[in-house]
mmCIF file of C-alpha atoms in Angstrom:
data_model
loop_
_atom_site.group_PDB
_atom_site.id
_atom_site.type_symbol
_atom_site.label_atom_id
_atom_site.label_comp_id
_atom_site.label_asym_id
_atom_site.label_seq_id
_atom_site.Cartn_x
_atom_site.Cartn_y
_atom_site.Cartn_z
ATOM 1 C CA MET Y 16 46.007 -27.470 -26.864
ATOM 2 C CA ASN Y 17 42.951 -27.507 -28.121
ATOM 3 C CA ILE Y 18 40.105 -26.377 -25.893
ATOM 4 C CA THR Y 19 36.917 -26.672 -25.927
ATOM 5 C CA VAL Y 20 34.387 -25.520 -23.102
ATOM 6 C CA LEU Y 21 31.133 -26.773 -22.867
ATOM 7 C CA GLY Y 22 27.722 -23.717 -22.003
ATOM 8 C CA PRO Y 23 28.046 -20.685 -23.333
ATOM 9 C CA GLY Y 24 27.100 -18.733 -20.545
ATOM 10 C CA ALA Y 25 28.686 -15.519 -19.925
ATOM 11 C CA TRP Y 26 31.141 -17.843 -17.587
ATOM 12 C CA GLY Y 27 32.082 -20.335 -20.080
ATOM 13 C CA THR Y 28 32.318 -17.941 -22.650
ATOM 14 C CA ALA Y 29 34.695 -15.276 -20.860
ATOM 15 C CA LEU Y 30 36.773 -18.520 -20.191
ATOM 16 C CA ALA Y 31 37.037 -19.380 -23.994
ATOM 17 C CA LYS Y 32 37.929 -16.006 -24.779
ATOM 18 C CA LEU Y 33 41.290 -16.033 -22.155
ATOM 19 C CA ALA Y 34 42.196 -18.573 -23.358
ATOM 20 C CA VAL Y 35 41.656 -17.986 -27.568
ATOM 21 C CA GLU Y 36 43.801 -14.927 -26.001
ATOM 22 C CA GLY Y 37 46.505 -16.705 -24.868
ATOM 23 C CA GLY Y 38 47.194 -18.727 -27.805
ATOM 24 C CA HIS Y 39 45.180 -21.860 -27.592
ATOM 25 C CA THR Y 40 42.508 -23.475 -29.692
ATOM 26 C CA VAL Y 41 39.611 -22.619 -27.898
ATOM 27 C CA THR Y 42 35.803 -24.760 -29.537
ATOM 28 C CA LEU Y 43 32.617 -23.472 -27.737
ATOM 29 C CA TRP Y 44 29.647 -25.629 -27.440
ATOM 30 C CA GLY Y 45 26.217 -25.171 -26.638
ATOM 31 C CA SER Y 46 23.082 -24.881 -28.427
ATOM 32 C CA ALA Y 47 22.980 -23.775 -32.434
ATOM 33 C CA ASP Y 48 20.501 -20.490 -32.241
ATOM 34 C CA ARG Y 49 22.852 -19.482 -29.145
ATOM 35 C CA LEU Y 50 26.256 -20.100 -30.728
ATOM 36 C CA ALA Y 51 24.599 -18.265 -34.400
ATOM 37 C CA VAL Y 52 23.479 -15.603 -32.459
ATOM 38 C CA ILE Y 53 27.883 -15.388 -30.583
ATOM 39 C CA ARG Y 54 28.867 -15.601 -34.887
ATOM 40 C CA ALA Y 55 27.189 -13.648 -35.662
ATOM 41 C CA SER Y 56 27.462 -10.401 -32.915
ATOM 42 C CA GLY Y 57 31.087 -10.833 -32.583
ATOM 43 C CA GLU Y 58 29.779 -11.316 -28.956
ATOM 44 C CA ASN Y 59 28.199 -13.062 -26.353
ATOM 45 C CA THR Y 60 25.335 -10.309 -25.746
ATOM 46 C CA GLU Y 61 22.682 -12.241 -24.200
ATOM 47 C CA TYR Y 62 25.570 -12.937 -20.543
ATOM 48 C CA LEU Y 63 28.421 -10.725 -21.960
ATOM 49 C CA PRO Y 64 27.427 -7.812 -23.073
ATOM 50 C CA ASP Y 65 29.705 -4.980 -24.751
ATOM 51 C CA ILE Y 66 32.492 -8.264 -25.131
ATOM 52 C CA LYS Y 67 34.503 -8.643 -28.221
ATOM 53 C CA LEU Y 68 35.164 -11.527 -28.569
ATOM 54 C CA PRO Y 69 38.771 -13.114 -29.945
ATOM 55 C CA GLU Y 70 37.468 -13.658 -34.407
ATOM 56 C CA SER Y 71 39.324 -17.245 -34.377
ATOM 57 C CA LEU Y 72 36.847 -18.334 -31.041
ATOM 58 C CA GLN Y 73 35.567 -21.408 -33.022
ATOM 59 C CA PHE Y 74 32.083 -22.697 -33.082
ATOM 60 C CA GLU Y 75 30.134 -26.493 -33.095
ATOM 61 C CA ASP Y 76 27.184 -27.206 -31.803
ATOM 62 C CA ASN Y 77 27.532 -31.498 -32.282
ATOM 63 C CA ILE Y 78 28.895 -32.297 -28.421
ATOM 64 C CA SER Y 79 30.937 -34.988 -30.078
ATOM 65 C CA ARG Y 80 32.469 -32.995 -32.778
ATOM 66 C CA ALA Y 81 33.682 -30.671 -30.403
ATOM 67 C CA THR Y 82 34.953 -32.185 -27.815
ATOM 68 C CA ALA Y 83 37.298 -34.817 -30.632
ATOM 69 C CA ASP Y 84 40.744 -33.154 -31.073
ATOM 70 C CA SER Y 85 40.582 -31.643 -26.840
ATOM 71 C CA GLU Y 86 43.089 -31.804 -25.051
ATOM 72 C CA GLY Y 87 41.275 -30.465 -22.478
ATOM 73 C CA ILE Y 88 37.618 -30.097 -22.285
ATOM 74 C CA ILE Y 89 35.740 -27.103 -19.365
ATOM 75 C CA LEU Y 90 31.780 -27.781 -18.356
ATOM 76 C CA ALA Y 91 30.832 -24.514 -17.526
ATOM 77 C CA VAL Y 92 26.881 -26.010 -17.763
ATOM 78 C CA PRO Y 93 24.438 -24.950 -15.563
ATOM 79 C CA SER Y 94 24.617 -27.768 -12.567
ATOM 80 C CA ARG Y 95 21.045 -29.020 -12.924
ATOM 81 C CA SER Y 96 22.151 -30.361 -16.850
ATOM 82 C CA PHE Y 97 25.341 -30.789 -15.752
ATOM 83 C CA ARG Y 98 25.201 -34.861 -14.970
ATOM 84 C CA GLU Y 99 23.605 -35.185 -19.098
ATOM 85 C CA VAL Y 100 26.262 -32.968 -20.420
ATOM 86 C CA ALA Y 101 29.170 -35.068 -18.446
ATOM 87 C CA ALA Y 102 27.391 -38.734 -19.737
ATOM 88 C CA GLN Y 103 28.222 -38.214 -23.105
ATOM 89 C CA LEU Y 104 31.702 -37.696 -22.412
ATOM 90 C CA THR Y 105 31.982 -41.096 -20.815
ATOM 91 C CA GLY Y 106 35.403 -42.482 -22.924
ATOM 92 C CA TYR Y 107 37.766 -39.566 -22.510
ATOM 93 C CA GLY Y 108 40.264 -39.367 -20.689
ATOM 94 C CA ARG Y 109 41.619 -36.601 -20.960
ATOM 95 C CA LEU Y 110 41.671 -33.124 -18.680
ATOM 96 C CA LEU Y 111 38.434 -32.355 -17.800
ATOM 97 C CA LEU Y 112 37.532 -28.958 -15.966
ATOM 98 C CA SER Y 113 34.210 -27.459 -13.754
ATOM 99 C CA VAL Y 114 33.900 -24.503 -13.158
ATOM 100 C CA THR Y 115 30.169 -24.808 -12.235
ATOM 101 C CA LYS Y 116 28.899 -24.777 -8.712
ATOM 102 C CA GLY Y 117 26.602 -26.655 -7.311
ATOM 103 C CA ILE Y 118 25.910 -29.985 -5.479
ATOM 104 C CA GLU Y 119 23.522 -32.616 -7.297
ATOM 105 C CA HIS Y 120 20.741 -33.672 -4.592
ATOM 106 C CA GLU Y 121 20.099 -37.339 -5.098
ATOM 107 C CA SER Y 122 23.385 -38.026 -4.398
ATOM 108 C CA GLY Y 123 25.385 -35.127 -2.745
ATOM 109 C CA LEU Y 124 28.307 -35.085 -4.945
ATOM 110 C CA THR Y 125 30.318 -32.067 -5.801
ATOM 111 C CA MET Y 126 30.522 -31.373 -10.131
ATOM 112 C CA GLY Y 127 33.684 -33.192 -9.811
ATOM 113 C CA GLY Y 128 32.356 -36.529 -7.989
ATOM 114 C CA ILE Y 129 29.921 -36.681 -10.954
ATOM 115 C CA LEU Y 130 32.995 -36.528 -13.188
ATOM 116 C CA GLY Y 131 34.196 -38.926 -11.400
ATOM 117 C CA GLU Y 132 31.631 -41.289 -12.239
ATOM 118 C CA CYS Y 133 30.662 -40.146 -15.864
ATOM 119 C CA ALA Y 134 34.273 -39.978 -16.527
ATOM 120 C CA PRO Y 135 36.789 -42.552 -14.609
ATOM 121 C CA ASN Y 136 39.533 -43.057 -17.168
ATOM 122 C CA ALA Y 137 39.480 -38.681 -17.104
ATOM 123 C CA THR Y 138 41.192 -35.978 -14.886
ATOM 124 C CA VAL Y 139 39.131 -34.301 -12.673
ATOM 125 C CA ALA Y 140 40.292 -30.377 -11.909
ATOM 126 C CA ALA Y 141 37.474 -27.730 -10.896
ATOM 127 C CA LEU Y 142 37.903 -23.707 -11.103
ATOM 128 C CA SER Y 143 36.576 -21.706 -8.348
ATOM 129 C CA GLY Y 144 37.528 -18.689 -6.456
ATOM 130 C CA PRO Y 145 35.637 -14.743 -6.284
ATOM 131 C CA SER Y 146 34.875 -14.519 -9.811
ATOM 132 C CA LEU Y 147 31.923 -12.618 -11.822
ATOM 133 C CA ALA Y 148 32.205 -13.762 -15.495
ATOM 134 C CA ALA Y 149 31.524 -9.890 -16.822
ATOM 135 C CA GLU Y 150 34.960 -8.412 -14.658
ATOM 136 C CA VAL Y 151 37.262 -11.588 -15.886
ATOM 137 C CA ALA Y 152 36.330 -10.868 -19.394
ATOM 138 C CA ALA Y 153 36.857 -7.470 -19.579
ATOM 139 C CA GLY Y 154 40.173 -7.952 -17.938
ATOM 140 C CA ILE Y 155 39.506 -6.618 -14.567
ATOM 141 C CA PRO Y 156 41.899 -7.873 -11.831
ATOM 142 C CA THR Y 157 41.557 -11.912 -10.612
ATOM 143 C CA ALA Y 158 42.219 -14.685 -8.082
ATOM 144 C CA LEU Y 159 40.827 -18.246 -8.450
ATOM 145 C CA VAL Y 160 42.179 -21.418 -7.097
ATOM 146 C CA CYS Y 161 42.576 -24.993 -9.916
ATOM 147 C CA ALA Y 162 41.802 -27.505 -7.203
ATOM 148 C CA SER Y 163 43.105 -31.240 -7.845
ATOM 149 C CA SER Y 164 44.294 -34.392 -7.582
ATOM 150 C CA ASN Y 165 46.759 -34.060 -10.442
ATOM 151 C CA ALA Y 166 48.739 -30.995 -9.754
ATOM 152 C CA ASP Y 167 50.117 -31.419 -13.189
ATOM 153 C CA ALA Y 168 46.236 -30.903 -14.111
ATOM 154 C CA ALA Y 169 46.412 -27.912 -12.178
ATOM 155 C CA ALA Y 170 49.082 -26.474 -13.383
ATOM 156 C CA THR Y 171 47.941 -27.171 -17.124
ATOM 157 C CA VAL Y 172 44.754 -25.014 -16.068
ATOM 158 C CA GLN Y 173 46.710 -22.117 -15.103
ATOM 159 C CA ASP Y 174 48.987 -22.230 -18.023
ATOM 160 C CA TRP Y 175 45.224 -21.714 -20.694
ATOM 161 C CA PHE Y 176 44.822 -18.881 -18.575
ATOM 162 C CA HIS Y 177 48.020 -17.498 -17.735
ATOM 163 C CA CYS Y 178 47.524 -13.971 -18.626
ATOM 164 C CA PRO Y 179 48.392 -10.730 -16.232
ATOM 165 C CA THR Y 180 44.954 -9.783 -15.526
ATOM 166 C CA LEU Y 181 43.766 -13.682 -13.847
ATOM 167 C CA ARG Y 182 46.445 -14.874 -11.247
ATOM 168 C CA ILE Y 183 45.033 -19.354 -10.675
ATOM 169 C CA TYR Y 184 47.198 -20.474 -7.694
ATOM 170 C CA THR Y 185 45.810 -24.598 -7.238
ATOM 171 C CA SER Y 186 45.054 -27.154 -4.859
ATOM 172 C CA THR Y 187 44.666 -30.632 -3.935
ATOM 173 C CA ASP Y 188 41.835 -30.035 -1.970
ATOM 174 C CA LEU Y 189 39.121 -30.932 -5.153
ATOM 175 C CA HIS Y 190 36.212 -31.643 -2.133
ATOM 176 C CA GLY Y 191 37.033 -28.216 -0.839
ATOM 177 C CA VAL Y 192 37.302 -26.242 -3.799
ATOM 178 C CA GLU Y 193 34.292 -27.464 -5.588
ATOM 179 C CA LEU Y 194 32.151 -27.324 -2.204
ATOM 180 C CA GLY Y 195 33.263 -23.805 -0.899
ATOM 181 C CA GLY Y 196 32.166 -22.497 -4.911
ATOM 182 C CA ALA Y 197 28.796 -24.414 -3.812
ATOM 183 C CA LEU Y 198 27.848 -23.066 -0.481
ATOM 184 C CA LYS Y 199 28.541 -19.991 -0.646
ATOM 185 C CA ASN Y 200 25.758 -18.985 -3.032
ATOM 186 C CA VAL Y 201 23.028 -19.905 0.262
ATOM 187 C CA VAL Y 202 24.484 -17.334 2.191
ATOM 188 C CA ALA Y 203 24.276 -14.966 -0.929
ATOM 189 C CA ILE Y 204 21.260 -15.988 -0.968
ATOM 190 C CA ALA Y 205 20.153 -14.848 2.489
ATOM 191 C CA ALA Y 206 22.522 -12.445 2.148
ATOM 192 C CA GLY Y 207 20.381 -10.971 -0.719
ATOM 193 C CA VAL Y 208 17.343 -11.211 1.617
ATOM 194 C CA CYS Y 209 19.002 -9.028 4.300
ATOM 195 C CA ASP Y 210 19.793 -6.104 1.229
ATOM 196 C CA GLY Y 211 16.051 -6.940 0.447
ATOM 197 C CA PHE Y 212 14.906 -5.787 3.567
ATOM 198 C CA GLN Y 213 17.496 -3.019 4.684
ATOM 199 C CA LEU Y 214 19.292 -4.399 7.473
ATOM 200 C CA GLY Y 215 21.923 -3.344 7.683
ATOM 201 C CA ASP Y 216 25.337 -3.469 7.362
ATOM 202 C CA ASN Y 217 26.010 -5.065 10.779
ATOM 203 C CA ALA Y 218 23.249 -7.688 10.044
ATOM 204 C CA LYS Y 219 25.445 -8.792 7.022
ATOM 205 C CA ALA Y 220 28.305 -9.086 8.430
ATOM 206 C CA ALA Y 221 27.203 -10.822 10.951
ATOM 207 C CA LEU Y 222 25.408 -13.785 8.040
ATOM 208 C CA ILE Y 223 28.610 -12.953 6.376
ATOM 209 C CA THR Y 224 30.303 -14.838 8.821
ATOM 210 C CA ARG Y 225 28.291 -16.834 10.626
ATOM 211 C CA GLY Y 226 27.693 -18.196 7.055
ATOM 212 C CA LEU Y 227 31.650 -19.178 6.984
ATOM 213 C CA SER Y 228 31.759 -20.791 9.758
ATOM 214 C CA GLU Y 229 28.189 -23.245 8.246
ATOM 215 C CA ILE Y 230 30.550 -23.690 5.157
ATOM 216 C CA ARG Y 231 33.048 -24.572 6.982
ATOM 217 C CA ARG Y 232 31.919 -26.985 9.109
ATOM 218 C CA LEU Y 233 29.828 -28.833 7.108
ATOM 219 C CA GLY Y 234 32.361 -28.832 4.490
ATOM 220 C CA ALA Y 235 34.684 -30.463 6.915
ATOM 221 C CA ALA Y 236 32.268 -33.059 7.769
ATOM 222 C CA ALA Y 237 32.125 -33.686 3.836
ATOM 223 C CA GLY Y 238 35.742 -34.785 3.804
ATOM 224 C CA ALA Y 239 37.292 -31.537 3.145
ATOM 225 C CA LYS Y 240 40.168 -29.827 4.126
ATOM 226 C CA ALA Y 241 38.528 -26.883 7.281
ATOM 227 C CA ASN Y 242 41.671 -24.008 5.880
ATOM 228 C CA THR Y 243 40.577 -24.607 2.368
ATOM 229 C CA PHE Y 244 37.567 -22.589 3.135
ATOM 230 C CA ASN Y 245 39.453 -19.241 4.852
ATOM 231 C CA GLY Y 246 41.117 -19.430 0.693
ATOM 232 C CA LEU Y 247 39.884 -17.790 -2.264
ATOM 233 C CA SER Y 248 36.810 -20.592 -3.011
ATOM 234 C CA GLY Y 249 36.089 -19.617 0.526
ATOM 235 C CA MET Y 250 35.992 -16.869 2.337
ATOM 236 C CA GLY Y 251 37.065 -14.847 -1.725
ATOM 237 C CA ASP Y 252 34.130 -16.508 -3.407
ATOM 238 C CA LEU Y 253 31.381 -15.528 -0.376
ATOM 239 C CA THR Y 254 32.360 -12.202 -0.094
ATOM 240 C CA VAL Y 255 32.355 -10.984 -3.742
ATOM 241 C CA THR Y 256 28.575 -13.018 -3.938
ATOM 242 C CA CYS Y 257 27.298 -11.630 -1.037
ATOM 243 C CA PHE Y 258 28.441 -8.296 -1.700
ATOM 244 C CA SER Y 259 28.148 -7.637 -5.657
ATOM 245 C CA LYS Y 260 25.385 -6.101 -6.934
ATOM 246 C CA LEU Y 261 26.261 -8.263 -10.086
ATOM 247 C CA SER Y 262 26.090 -12.064 -7.873
ATOM 248 C CA ARG Y 263 22.462 -13.657 -9.467
ATOM 249 C CA ASN Y 264 21.840 -15.010 -6.313
ATOM 250 C CA ARG Y 265 22.584 -12.147 -4.005
ATOM 251 C CA THR Y 266 20.704 -10.849 -6.632
ATOM 252 C CA LEU Y 267 18.112 -13.176 -5.940
ATOM 253 C CA GLY Y 268 17.414 -13.139 -2.270
ATOM 254 C CA GLU Y 269 16.782 -9.178 -2.528
ATOM 255 C CA ARG Y 270 14.022 -9.564 -5.127
ATOM 256 C CA ILE Y 271 12.345 -12.085 -3.148
ATOM 257 C CA ALA Y 272 12.479 -10.250 -0.073
ATOM 258 C CA ARG Y 273 11.296 -7.037 -2.209
ATOM 259 C CA GLY Y 274 8.310 -8.762 -3.112
ATOM 260 C CA GLU Y 275 8.593 -10.160 -6.434
ATOM 261 C CA PRO Y 276 7.142 -13.795 -6.840
ATOM 262 C CA LEU Y 277 10.200 -16.462 -6.864
ATOM 263 C CA LYS Y 278 9.075 -17.993 -10.720
ATOM 264 C CA ASP Y 279 9.228 -14.091 -12.369
ATOM 265 C CA VAL Y 280 12.903 -14.304 -10.435
ATOM 266 C CA LEU Y 281 14.083 -17.532 -11.768
ATOM 267 C CA ALA Y 282 12.219 -16.934 -14.925
ATOM 268 C CA SER Y 283 14.898 -14.007 -15.989
ATOM 269 C CA ALA Y 284 18.355 -15.821 -14.714
ATOM 270 C CA THR Y 285 19.766 -18.636 -13.323
ATOM 271 C CA ALA Y 286 20.998 -19.175 -9.797
ATOM 272 C CA GLU Y 287 22.514 -22.503 -8.770
ATOM 273 C CA GLY Y 288 21.891 -21.174 -5.606
ATOM 274 C CA PHE Y 289 18.272 -21.643 -5.726
ATOM 275 C CA PRO Y 290 19.201 -25.763 -6.070
ATOM 276 C CA THR Y 291 21.821 -25.330 -4.018
ATOM 277 C CA ALA Y 292 20.502 -25.126 -0.737
ATOM 278 C CA LYS Y 293 18.019 -27.975 -1.251
ATOM 279 C CA SER Y 294 20.769 -30.235 -2.341
ATOM 280 C CA ALA Y 295 22.864 -28.454 0.867
ATOM 281 C CA ARG Y 296 20.247 -28.971 3.504
ATOM 282 C CA ALA Y 297 19.564 -32.905 2.166
ATOM 283 C CA LEU Y 298 23.694 -33.739 2.964
ATOM 284 C CA ALA Y 299 24.279 -31.441 6.443
ATOM 285 C CA ARG Y 300 21.211 -34.390 7.884
ATOM 286 C CA ARG Y 301 22.891 -36.929 5.988
ATOM 287 C CA LEU Y 302 26.250 -35.199 7.835
ATOM 288 C CA GLY Y 303 24.040 -34.915 11.334
ATOM 289 C CA VAL Y 304 25.717 -31.050 10.808
ATOM 290 C CA GLU Y 305 23.508 -28.267 12.460
ATOM 291 C CA THR Y 306 23.000 -25.370 9.426
ATOM 292 C CA PRO Y 307 20.619 -22.803 10.168
ATOM 293 C CA ILE Y 308 21.809 -20.417 7.480
ATOM 294 C CA ILE Y 309 21.284 -23.122 4.628
ATOM 295 C CA ASP Y 310 18.101 -24.649 6.881
ATOM 296 C CA GLN Y 311 16.633 -21.537 6.288
ATOM 297 C CA VAL Y 312 17.268 -20.369 2.821
ATOM 298 C CA ALA Y 313 16.590 -23.626 1.223
ATOM 299 C CA ALA Y 314 12.880 -23.669 3.136
ATOM 300 C CA MET Y 315 12.228 -20.031 1.899
ATOM 301 C CA LEU Y 316 12.699 -21.416 -1.793
ATOM 302 C CA HIS Y 317 11.718 -24.548 -1.189
ATOM 303 C CA GLU Y 318 8.943 -25.153 0.820
ATOM 304 C CA GLY Y 319 7.426 -21.634 0.943
ATOM 305 C CA LYS Y 320 8.421 -19.942 3.642
ATOM 306 C CA ASP Y 321 7.990 -16.312 4.403
ATOM 307 C CA ALA Y 322 11.609 -15.021 3.626
ATOM 308 C CA ARG Y 323 10.771 -12.381 7.537
ATOM 309 C CA GLN Y 324 9.800 -15.536 8.672
ATOM 310 C CA ALA Y 325 13.007 -16.506 7.981
ATOM 311 C CA VAL Y 326 14.716 -14.282 8.962
ATOM 312 C CA ASN Y 327 13.206 -14.173 12.837
ATOM 313 C CA ASP Y 328 13.100 -17.433 12.618
ATOM 314 C CA LEU Y 329 17.277 -17.380 13.186
ATOM 315 C CA LEU Y 330 17.222 -13.795 14.990
ATOM 316 C CA THR Y 331 15.604 -15.384 17.979
ATOM 317 C CA ARG Y 332 17.421 -18.821 17.901
ATOM 318 C CA ASP Y 333 19.260 -19.797 21.302
ATOM 319 C CA PRO Y 334 22.211 -18.448 22.440
ATOM 320 C CA LYS Y 335 25.164 -19.624 22.802
ATOM 321 C CA ALA Y 336 28.661 -19.991 22.197
ATOM 322 C CA GLU Y 337 30.432 -18.889 18.755
#
């Protein structure tokens, strides 16, 4: 198949590599300057250093040319620019796969929801789960879930990336899979704060457990299936993002707890949990759902709340039943 990947970041590049290795014709779209560096070096030195890319991978900096003959488009752009890119796909009528994890603040929509608005004739799917791009690109075994209301679309994505080191399951709960992938980033920032303050494994385990409860509660209120959050896009993705040293969201929380200015941390890496914290809190308030961890992370990131005070406010909440 002819597949276009929009976004030459770590995840977009890793998936482009796997799709080429799976026998597909793949075009990677992005800025001309960044693509020139990748083409010249044969690797994405900024995001995936030392990972050699297939020679047959194609590059195009014009989105119309990049998508003209595509049988499937993978959107791997940051959530802050997702709608801008999606708006250029209005007339597209084939398969759109989002691998971006976030919630739009103004609308409360996931990325799949944005695609549904911008490209109403397309079939929408989302790929999520515990997936550090560097490990996937290096061929380290990984399992993911592809969700779509169209079972054939999910099966098509399975075919795109079918290989011994990447196992993809399918789901019909598109909304739940997307919310699990987005909300876990917020909890991962809180987990990083635990690491930065050296609060220990007990506290971190408790945080992750209660964080999953928040994710499930908010997701169910938003119309997702509660059981979805026990799977790869919930428990699986939450676990790896909260524990891995490669996790940008966990690292963001750790660096803040160690006293680094937030603006400096954000300048050095994209962490989707930063905008999602604000969006998730707004969604929870609209739905009347209690989300104490999400609330404290949002206050810390967007209102300048002291990280130690945020931890203290969580620990001193009134006791309640589990």
